[in-house]
Amino acid sequence: MRSPFHGRGVERAPFRSRAVVIGGGIAGLLAAQVLSRRFESVMLVERDTPPQQPAPRAGAPQSRHCHLLLLRGQQLMNDMFPGLAAELCARGAEPIDWIDDIAMFWHGRWVPRFPSGMLGHCSSRDLLELVLRERIQRIPSVTFVSGHEVTGLVQEARQIRGVCVRARDGGRSDILDAPFVVDASGRSSRAPHWLQLLGHDAPEETRVDSRAGYASRLYEPPPDASHDWRVLVVRALSPSSRGGGIYPMEGRWLVTLTGYADEAPEATERGFDEFLRALPDPAIGDALRGARPLSPVCGYRGTATQRRHYERLRRAPDGFVTVGDAFCAFNPVYAQGMALSVLAAQALDRGLMTQRLRGDSLTGFAARFHRELAKITHGPWLMAIGEDFRYPTTQGPRPPASVRLAQRYMNLLMAGMGDDPALLRDMMEVMHMLKPPQALFTPTILARTLLPAAKRAAGVALGAG
Ligand SMILES: Cc1cc2nc3c(=O)[nH]c(=O)nc-3n(C[C@H](O)[C@H](O)[C@H](O)COP(=O)(O)OP(=O)(O)OC[C@H]3O[C@@H](n4cnc5c(N)ncnc54)[C@H](O)[C@@H]3O)c2cc1C
């Protein structure tokens, strides 16, 4: 194979000759796919040597925890990779009706279940990543540079021209020249620091930290398990933040527990079992009776919702963009990250197509792309930080008053979902990003939320009187 470092020389590399992607997680893989349509060659640099089987790897420790791909993300990924959902299911993912197949304890009661047509699948992140990687490995213009770490950016006349790369086995360092670099290296991206070293400003950061903690464990389901759900979720009941779920993972059960600040689950067997007993409903603990643990308890911290405002840079370097968690990492409890990565890949594709129509140059593209990505991210960001601030232990800049008001309305809506299947469906569609949050504020839904809420309040008042 030709060495990936055998470039054409910085000064001669024209727009569309080569793109480099930093990071081979979900966002990097999706970016590589769209770039392969717009560039002659794409180099995907990943510091891990990825496993050949669905298995965790050092660079993505979060894969040991539940990774739900929201329906919007599933649908868009399936458009990008035709037949993806069918392939995942053939390799062990579980087909799911996101209302009928989920037993969900929410807002203090079990919500109704019915065939909803909201059909998707549930798999481990490891399987999803493996299948995406295999698909991209089949694209002739994409080269995987695995076991290599990007250590910096290269620029020429304030235009990014490539990356510095070092082999992780102690091998040599080199420069990979490319007129277009996409940072998909995740929430601990070093790109702000690299940009500063080159004389650029680092992007401002906004950080909201609910100090959400995770603990997860794999189980073999009990041999005599008899239940009518595929996913079992016990959501936190305010003011407590403790919640959890059982998710099917290629024939096994992944049990993931979450809690905020002092309520975060301990990553020990004892802590895990105690946490199960402290959930607002015992259903998960009951279902696990007779289940055989297949893994130790794994913990995860460092889950702040953090946004790097590349869109605000006054003089953004051309030829460098960020996607995925490197741009905006969400509190994972809301399961938005992978769906947002697909939306970012699509925005990249659209943007590059338009840019091409403007001529053979990348001038101004990065700034335009980051502004577009900021717009796409803003709604999910407000939703996430609005939810985070339900808990007084959350730290960071508070959301606007309008979001706090909307939150109070959402409380009423959730309280009504148990008696109104249509309301539940509306809510699930918004949570799965199939509809924007504004869809919950139409006159019909306002009436279906507020009238029963007023009746409930009147009932409580009469009962009290
Ligand atoms: C505990 C937890 C649970 C989550 N649950 C969900 C969920 O249910 N649903 C959902 O949609 N999202 C979830 N997420 C978020 C989701 O994982 C990410 O949003 C999504 O995968 C996009 O991540 P990414 O590809 O941007 O970054 P990452 O997945 O972090 O990938 C970054 C990659 O870059 C590589 N890398 C880093 N630095 C370098 C370098 N210098 N050179 C070369 N390679 C480098 C790393 O090895 C890694 O492979 C969860 C996250 C966590 C932490």
Coordinates of C-alpha atoms and ligand atoms in Angstrom, one line a residue:
M1 CA 0.0 0.0 0.0
R2 CA 1.2 3.5 -0.8
S3 CA 2.3 5.3 2.4
P4 CA -0.4 7.7 3.5
F5 CA 2.4 10.2 4.3
H6 CA 3.4 10.4 0.6
G7 CA 1.6 13.6 0.0
R8 CA 1.7 15.8 -3.1
G9 CA 3.4 18.7 -1.3
V10 CA 1.5 21.3 0.6
E11 CA 1.7 24.1 -2.0
R12 CA 0.4 21.9 -4.8
A13 CA -2.5 20.3 -3.0
P14 CA -5.7 21.8 -4.6
F15 CA -9.1 21.9 -3.0
R16 CA -10.7 18.5 -3.2
S17 CA -7.4 16.7 -3.4
R18 CA -7.3 15.3 0.1
A19 CA -9.2 15.5 3.4
V20 CA -8.0 14.3 6.8
V21 CA -10.4 13.2 9.6
I22 CA -9.0 13.2 13.1
G23 CA -10.7 10.4 15.1
G24 CA -12.5 7.2 14.0
G25 CA -15.5 7.3 16.4
I26 CA -19.1 7.7 15.1
A27 CA -18.7 11.3 14.1
G28 CA -15.4 10.7 12.3
L29 CA -16.7 7.7 10.4
L30 CA -19.8 9.6 9.2
A31 CA -17.6 12.6 8.2
A32 CA -15.3 10.3 6.2
Q33 CA -18.2 8.9 4.3
V34 CA -19.5 12.3 3.1
L35 CA -15.9 13.6 2.4
S36 CA -15.3 10.6 0.1
R37 CA -17.9 12.0 -2.2
R38 CA -16.3 15.4 -2.4
F39 CA -12.5 14.7 -2.2
E40 CA -10.2 12.6 -4.2
S41 CA -8.9 10.9 -1.1
V42 CA -9.7 10.8 2.6
M43 CA -7.3 9.8 5.4
L44 CA -9.0 8.8 8.7
V45 CA -6.4 9.0 11.5
E46 CA -7.4 7.1 14.6
R47 CA -5.1 6.5 17.6
D48 CA -6.6 3.1 18.4
T49 CA -6.1 0.0 16.3
P50 CA -9.8 -0.8 15.9
P51 CA -11.0 -4.3 16.9
Q52 CA -12.3 -6.7 14.2
Q53 CA -15.2 -7.7 16.4
P54 CA -17.8 -5.6 18.2
A55 CA -15.6 -4.9 21.3
P56 CA -14.7 -1.9 23.5
R57 CA -11.5 0.0 22.7
A58 CA -9.4 2.4 24.7
G59 CA -10.3 5.5 22.8
A60 CA -14.1 5.0 23.3
P61 CA -14.6 3.8 26.9
Q62 CA -18.1 5.2 26.8
S63 CA -19.1 2.2 24.6
R64 CA -19.5 0.1 27.7
H65 CA -22.6 2.1 28.5
C66 CA -26.0 2.2 26.8
H67 CA -25.9 4.0 23.5
L68 CA -29.3 4.6 22.0
L69 CA -29.4 6.0 18.5
L70 CA -32.4 8.2 18.3
L71 CA -34.9 7.4 15.5
R72 CA -34.0 10.5 13.5
G73 CA -30.4 9.4 13.6
Q74 CA -31.3 5.9 12.6
Q75 CA -33.3 7.0 9.6
L76 CA -30.6 9.4 8.4
M77 CA -27.8 6.9 8.9
N78 CA -29.8 4.4 7.0
D79 CA -30.1 6.9 4.1
M80 CA -26.4 7.4 4.2
F81 CA -25.7 3.6 4.3
P82 CA -28.6 1.8 2.6
G83 CA -29.5 -1.4 4.3
L84 CA -27.7 -0.5 7.5
A85 CA -30.6 -1.2 9.8
A86 CA -31.2 -4.6 8.3
E87 CA -27.5 -5.4 8.5
L88 CA -27.4 -4.4 12.2
C89 CA -30.4 -6.6 13.0
A90 CA -29.0 -9.5 11.0
R91 CA -25.9 -9.2 13.2
G92 CA -27.7 -9.1 16.5
A93 CA -29.4 -5.7 17.0
E94 CA -32.9 -5.9 18.3
P95 CA -35.8 -4.4 16.3
I96 CA -37.8 -2.0 18.5
D97 CA -41.1 -0.2 18.4
W98 CA -40.0 2.7 20.5
I99 CA -43.4 2.8 22.4
D100 CA -44.8 -0.7 22.2
D101 CA -41.6 -2.6 23.1
I102 CA -40.6 -0.3 25.9
A103 CA -41.9 -0.7 29.4
M104 CA -41.3 2.8 30.8
F105 CA -41.8 4.1 34.3
W106 CA -41.9 7.9 33.7
H107 CA -43.1 10.7 35.9
G108 CA -44.1 8.2 38.6
R109 CA -46.1 5.8 36.6
W110 CA -46.0 3.2 33.8
V111 CA -46.8 4.9 30.6
P112 CA -49.2 3.3 28.0
R113 CA -47.7 1.0 25.3
F114 CA -49.2 0.6 21.8
P115 CA -48.0 -0.1 18.3
S116 CA -46.6 3.3 17.3
G117 CA -44.9 2.7 14.0
M118 CA -41.8 4.3 15.5
L119 CA -39.7 1.5 14.4
G120 CA -35.9 1.3 15.0
H121 CA -33.3 -0.9 16.5
C122 CA -31.2 -1.2 19.6
S123 CA -27.6 -2.3 19.5
S124 CA -24.3 -1.8 21.3
R125 CA -22.2 1.1 20.1
D126 CA -19.5 -1.4 19.4
L127 CA -21.6 -3.2 16.8
L128 CA -22.8 0.1 15.2
E129 CA -19.2 1.4 15.0
L130 CA -17.9 -1.8 13.6
V131 CA -20.5 -2.0 10.8
L132 CA -20.0 1.7 9.9
R133 CA -16.2 1.1 9.8
E134 CA -16.6 -2.0 7.6
R135 CA -18.8 0.0 5.2
I136 CA -16.3 2.8 5.0
Q137 CA -13.4 0.5 4.6
R138 CA -15.0 -0.6 1.3
I139 CA -14.8 2.9 -0.1
P140 CA -11.6 2.8 -2.2
S141 CA -10.7 6.5 -1.7
V142 CA -10.7 6.2 2.1
T143 CA -7.5 5.1 3.9
F144 CA -7.5 4.3 7.6
V145 CA -4.4 5.4 9.4
S146 CA -4.9 3.5 12.6
G147 CA -2.6 3.4 15.6
H148 CA -1.6 7.0 14.9
E149 CA -2.3 10.1 16.9
V150 CA -2.7 13.6 15.5
T151 CA -0.4 15.9 17.6
G152 CA -1.0 19.2 15.9
L153 CA -2.1 21.2 12.9
V154 CA 0.0 22.5 10.1
Q155 CA -0.8 25.9 8.4
E156 CA 0.5 28.1 5.7
A157 CA -0.6 31.7 5.4
R158 CA -3.3 31.1 8.0
Q159 CA -4.8 28.3 6.0
I160 CA -4.7 24.8 7.6
R161 CA -2.7 22.6 5.4
G162 CA -2.5 19.3 7.2
V163 CA -1.8 17.5 10.5
C164 CA 1.2 16.3 12.5
V165 CA 0.9 12.5 13.1
R166 CA 2.8 10.2 15.4
A167 CA 2.7 6.4 15.4
R168 CA 1.5 5.2 18.9
D169 CA 4.0 2.4 19.0
G170 CA 6.8 4.9 19.3
G171 CA 7.4 5.1 15.6
R172 CA 8.2 8.2 13.7
S173 CA 6.3 11.4 13.5
D174 CA 5.3 12.8 10.1
I175 CA 3.1 15.4 8.4
L176 CA 0.0 14.4 6.5
D177 CA -0.7 17.2 4.1
A178 CA -4.3 18.1 3.2
P179 CA -6.1 21.3 2.5
F180 CA -9.1 20.2 4.5
V181 CA -9.0 18.8 8.1
V182 CA -12.1 17.7 10.1
D183 CA -11.7 17.3 13.8
A184 CA -13.8 14.5 15.2
S185 CA -11.6 13.6 18.1
G186 CA -14.3 13.8 20.7
R187 CA -15.0 15.9 23.8
S188 CA -11.3 16.0 24.8
S189 CA -10.3 17.4 21.5
R190 CA -6.9 19.3 21.6
A191 CA -7.7 21.4 18.6
P192 CA -8.3 24.7 20.6
H193 CA -4.8 24.4 21.9
W194 CA -3.3 23.5 18.5
L195 CA -5.0 26.5 17.0
Q196 CA -3.6 28.8 19.6
L197 CA -0.1 27.4 18.9
L198 CA -0.5 28.6 15.3
G199 CA -1.6 32.1 16.4
H200 CA -5.3 31.7 16.1
D201 CA -7.9 32.3 18.9
A202 CA -9.2 29.3 20.7
P203 CA -13.0 29.1 20.6
E204 CA -14.9 30.2 23.7
E205 CA -16.5 27.4 25.6
T206 CA -19.8 27.1 27.4
R207 CA -20.0 24.3 29.9
V208 CA -23.0 23.1 31.9
D209 CA -22.2 20.3 34.3
S210 CA -24.9 18.3 36.1
R211 CA -22.1 15.9 37.2
A212 CA -24.0 12.9 35.7
G213 CA -22.4 9.6 36.5
Y214 CA -22.9 6.2 34.8
A215 CA -22.5 2.6 36.0
S216 CA -23.2 -0.2 33.6
R217 CA -23.0 -4.0 33.7
L218 CA -23.6 -6.7 31.1
Y219 CA -25.9 -9.7 32.0
E220 CA -27.0 -12.9 30.5
P221 CA -30.8 -12.8 30.7
P222 CA -32.3 -15.3 33.2
P223 CA -33.1 -18.6 31.3
D224 CA -36.7 -18.4 32.4
A225 CA -37.2 -14.7 31.7
S226 CA -40.8 -14.0 30.8
H227 CA -41.5 -10.4 30.1
D228 CA -43.4 -8.5 27.4
W229 CA -40.8 -5.8 26.8
R230 CA -37.6 -5.5 24.9
V231 CA -36.4 -2.4 26.8
L232 CA -37.2 -1.6 30.4
V233 CA -36.7 1.9 31.6
V234 CA -37.2 3.4 35.0
R235 CA -36.8 7.2 34.7
A236 CA -35.8 9.4 37.5
L237 CA -38.6 10.8 39.7
S238 CA -37.9 14.3 40.7
P239 CA -36.3 15.5 43.0
S240 CA -34.1 12.4 42.7
S241 CA -32.0 12.0 39.6
R242 CA -31.6 8.2 39.9
G243 CA -32.7 6.3 36.8
G244 CA -31.8 3.2 34.9
G245 CA -32.7 0.7 32.2
I246 CA -32.2 -2.7 30.7
Y247 CA -31.3 -2.6 27.0
P248 CA -30.9 -5.6 24.7
M249 CA -27.3 -5.8 23.4
E250 CA -26.9 -8.6 20.8
G251 CA -28.5 -11.3 22.9
R252 CA -27.3 -9.9 26.3
W253 CA -28.7 -7.3 28.6
L254 CA -26.8 -4.1 29.2
V255 CA -28.0 -2.5 32.5
T256 CA -27.1 1.2 32.7
L257 CA -27.7 3.3 35.8
T258 CA -27.4 7.1 36.0
G259 CA -27.6 9.7 38.7
Y260 CA -26.4 13.3 39.2
A261 CA -23.8 14.7 41.6
D262 CA -24.1 12.9 45.0
E263 CA -26.6 10.5 43.5
A264 CA -24.2 9.2 40.8
P265 CA -23.9 5.4 41.0
E266 CA -20.7 3.9 42.4
A267 CA -18.8 1.6 40.0
T268 CA -18.8 -1.3 42.5
E269 CA -21.0 -4.4 42.7
R270 CA -22.3 -3.2 46.1
G271 CA -22.9 0.3 44.9
F272 CA -24.7 -1.0 41.8
D273 CA -27.0 -3.3 43.8
E274 CA -27.8 -0.5 46.3
F275 CA -28.5 1.9 43.5
L276 CA -31.0 -0.6 41.9
R277 CA -32.8 -0.8 45.2
A278 CA -33.0 3.0 45.4
L279 CA -34.7 3.4 42.0
P280 CA -38.2 4.8 42.1
D281 CA -39.5 1.4 41.0
P282 CA -38.1 -2.0 41.7
A283 CA -38.8 -3.4 38.1
I284 CA -35.1 -3.5 37.0
G285 CA -33.9 -5.3 40.1
D286 CA -36.8 -7.7 39.8
A287 CA -36.0 -8.5 36.2
L288 CA -32.4 -9.2 37.0
R289 CA -33.2 -11.9 39.5
G290 CA -31.6 -15.0 38.0
A291 CA -29.6 -13.0 35.4
R292 CA -25.9 -13.8 35.3
P293 CA -23.4 -10.9 35.4
L294 CA -21.0 -11.1 32.4
S295 CA -18.8 -8.1 33.2
P296 CA -17.6 -6.1 36.1
V297 CA -19.4 -2.8 36.9
C298 CA -18.0 0.0 34.7
G299 CA -18.3 3.6 35.7
Y300 CA -18.1 6.8 33.7
R301 CA -17.8 10.4 34.8
G302 CA -17.0 13.6 32.8
T303 CA -20.3 14.0 31.1
A304 CA -20.7 17.8 31.1
T305 CA -22.7 19.4 28.2
Q306 CA -20.0 21.5 26.6
R307 CA -20.0 23.6 23.5
R308 CA -17.0 25.1 21.7
H309 CA -18.1 28.2 19.9
Y310 CA -16.1 27.9 16.7
E311 CA -18.9 29.8 15.0
R312 CA -17.9 32.9 17.1
L313 CA -14.3 33.0 16.0
R314 CA -13.6 36.3 14.3
R315 CA -10.9 35.0 12.0
A316 CA -11.5 31.3 11.7
P317 CA -8.7 29.5 9.8
D318 CA -9.8 28.1 6.5
G319 CA -9.6 24.4 5.9
F320 CA -10.4 23.3 9.4
V321 CA -13.8 22.3 10.8
T322 CA -15.0 20.3 13.9
V323 CA -17.9 17.8 14.2
G324 CA -19.4 15.5 16.8
D325 CA -18.4 15.9 20.5
A326 CA -15.4 18.0 19.5
F327 CA -17.9 20.7 18.6
C328 CA -20.6 20.0 21.1
A329 CA -20.7 17.2 23.6
F330 CA -24.0 16.6 25.4
N331 CA -24.9 15.2 28.8
P332 CA -25.2 11.6 27.4
V333 CA -28.4 10.9 29.4
Y334 CA -30.4 12.5 26.6
A335 CA -28.9 10.3 23.9
Q336 CA -28.4 13.1 21.4
G337 CA -24.7 12.8 20.5
M338 CA -24.8 10.2 17.7
A339 CA -27.9 11.7 16.0
L340 CA -26.3 15.1 16.1
S341 CA -23.2 13.6 14.5
V342 CA -25.3 12.4 11.6
L343 CA -26.8 15.9 11.3
A344 CA -23.3 17.4 11.3
A345 CA -22.2 15.0 8.5
Q346 CA -25.2 15.9 6.4
A347 CA -24.5 19.6 7.0
L348 CA -20.9 19.0 5.9
D349 CA -22.1 17.3 2.8
R350 CA -24.5 20.1 1.9
G351 CA -22.0 22.8 2.6
L352 CA -19.3 21.2 0.5
M353 CA -21.7 20.7 -2.4
T354 CA -22.6 24.4 -2.3
Q355 CA -19.0 25.4 -1.9
R356 CA -18.1 23.5 -5.0
L357 CA -20.7 25.6 -6.9
R358 CA -18.9 28.7 -5.7
G359 CA -15.6 27.7 -7.2
D360 CA -12.5 25.7 -6.5
S361 CA -11.7 27.1 -3.1
L362 CA -12.4 26.5 0.6
T363 CA -12.2 30.2 1.5
G364 CA -14.9 31.0 4.1
F365 CA -16.2 27.5 4.2
A366 CA -15.2 26.8 7.8
A367 CA -16.9 29.9 9.2
R368 CA -20.1 29.2 7.2
F369 CA -20.1 25.5 8.3
H370 CA -19.6 26.3 12.0
R371 CA -22.4 28.8 11.9
E372 CA -24.7 26.2 10.3
L373 CA -23.7 23.6 12.8
A374 CA -24.3 26.0 15.7
K375 CA -27.9 26.5 14.4
I376 CA -28.5 22.8 14.2
T377 CA -27.1 22.3 17.7
H378 CA -28.9 25.1 19.4
G379 CA -32.3 23.4 20.0
P380 CA -30.9 20.2 21.4
W381 CA -28.5 22.2 23.5
L382 CA -31.3 24.2 25.1
M383 CA -33.2 21.1 25.7
A384 CA -30.3 19.4 27.4
I385 CA -29.3 22.3 29.6
G386 CA -32.9 23.0 30.5
E387 CA -33.2 19.4 31.7
D388 CA -29.9 19.6 33.5
F389 CA -31.1 22.6 35.5
R390 CA -33.9 20.7 37.0
Y391 CA -31.3 19.7 39.5
P392 CA -29.9 22.4 41.9
T393 CA -26.5 20.7 41.9
T394 CA -26.0 21.6 38.1
Q395 CA -23.2 24.1 37.5
G396 CA -22.8 26.6 34.7
P397 CA -24.7 29.5 32.9
R398 CA -28.4 29.1 33.4
P399 CA -30.7 28.8 30.4
P400 CA -33.0 31.8 29.5
A401 CA -36.2 32.3 31.4
S402 CA -38.2 31.1 28.4
V403 CA -36.5 27.7 28.7
R404 CA -37.4 27.5 32.4
L405 CA -41.0 28.3 31.7
A406 CA -41.1 25.7 28.9
Q407 CA -39.7 23.2 31.5
R408 CA -42.6 23.8 33.8
Y409 CA -45.0 23.3 30.9
M410 CA -43.1 20.0 30.0
N411 CA -43.7 18.8 33.6
L412 CA -47.4 19.2 33.1
L413 CA -47.2 17.5 29.7
M414 CA -45.3 14.5 31.2
A415 CA -47.8 14.3 34.0
G416 CA -50.6 14.0 31.4
M417 CA -48.9 11.3 29.2
G418 CA -50.0 8.4 31.4
D419 CA -53.6 9.1 30.5
D420 CA -53.1 10.4 27.0
P421 CA -51.3 8.0 24.5
A422 CA -51.3 10.7 21.8
L423 CA -49.5 13.1 24.1
L424 CA -46.9 10.3 24.9
R425 CA -46.4 9.8 21.2
D426 CA -45.9 13.5 20.5
M427 CA -43.3 13.6 23.3
M428 CA -41.5 10.6 22.0
E429 CA -41.4 12.0 18.5
V430 CA -39.7 15.2 19.9
M431 CA -37.3 13.2 22.0
H432 CA -36.3 11.2 19.0
M433 CA -35.8 14.4 17.0
L434 CA -38.5 13.5 14.5
K435 CA -40.2 16.8 15.3
P436 CA -38.8 20.0 16.7
P437 CA -39.5 20.9 20.3
Q438 CA -41.9 23.6 19.1
A439 CA -44.2 20.8 18.0
L440 CA -45.2 20.4 21.6
F441 CA -46.5 23.9 21.7
T442 CA -49.3 23.8 19.1
P443 CA -52.8 24.9 20.3
T444 CA -54.1 21.3 20.3
I445 CA -51.2 20.0 22.5
L446 CA -51.4 23.0 24.8
A447 CA -55.1 22.3 25.3
R448 CA -54.5 18.6 25.9
T449 CA -51.8 19.4 28.4
L450 CA -53.2 22.4 30.3
L451 CA -56.9 21.4 30.6
P452 CA -56.2 18.0 32.3
A453 CA -53.5 19.7 34.4
A454 CA -56.1 22.3 35.6
K455 CA -58.6 19.5 36.4
R456 CA -55.9 17.6 38.3
A457 CA -55.0 20.8 40.2
A458 CA -58.7 21.5 41.0
G459 CA -59.1 17.9 42.2
V460 CA -56.1 18.3 44.5
A461 CA -57.5 21.6 45.8
L462 CA -61.0 20.1 46.4
G463 CA -59.4 17.0 48.1
A464 CA -57.4 19.3 50.3
G465 CA -60.5 21.4 51.2
Ligands
LIG1 C1 -21.4 7.3 28.9 C2 -21.9 7.8 27.6 C3 -23.1 7.4 27.1 C4 -23.5 7.8 25.9 N1 -24.7 7.4 25.4 C5 -25.2 7.9 24.2 C6 -26.5 7.5 23.7 O1 -27.2 6.7 24.3 N2 -26.9 8.0 22.5 C7 -26.1 8.9 21.8 O2 -26.5 9.3 20.7 N3 -24.9 9.3 22.2 C8 -24.4 8.8 23.4 N4 -23.2 9.2 23.9 C9 -22.5 10.2 23.1 C10 -21.8 9.6 21.9 O3 -20.9 8.6 22.3 C11 -21.1 10.6 21.0 O4 -21.8 11.8 21.0 C12 -20.9 10.2 19.6 O5 -20.5 8.9 19.6 C13 -20.0 11.1 18.8 O6 -18.8 11.0 19.4 P1 -17.5 11.4 18.6 O7 -17.3 10.5 17.4 O8 -17.5 12.9 18.3 O9 -16.3 11.2 19.7 P2 -15.7 9.9 20.3 O10 -16.7 8.8 20.3 O11 -15.1 10.3 21.6 O12 -14.6 9.5 19.3 C14 -13.4 10.2 19.2 C15 -12.4 9.3 18.5 O13 -11.2 10.1 18.3 C16 -10.0 9.4 18.6 N5 -9.0 10.4 18.9 C17 -9.0 11.3 20.0 N6 -7.9 12.0 19.9 C18 -7.2 11.7 18.8 C19 -6.0 12.1 18.2 N7 -5.3 13.1 18.7 N8 -5.6 11.5 17.1 C20 -6.3 10.4 16.5 N9 -7.4 10.0 17.1 C21 -7.9 10.6 18.2 C22 -10.5 8.5 19.8 O14 -9.7 7.4 20.0 C23 -11.9 8.2 19.4 O15 -11.9 7.0 18.6 C24 -22.7 8.8 25.1 C25 -21.5 9.2 25.6 C26 -21.1 8.8 26.9 C27 -19.8 9.3 27.4

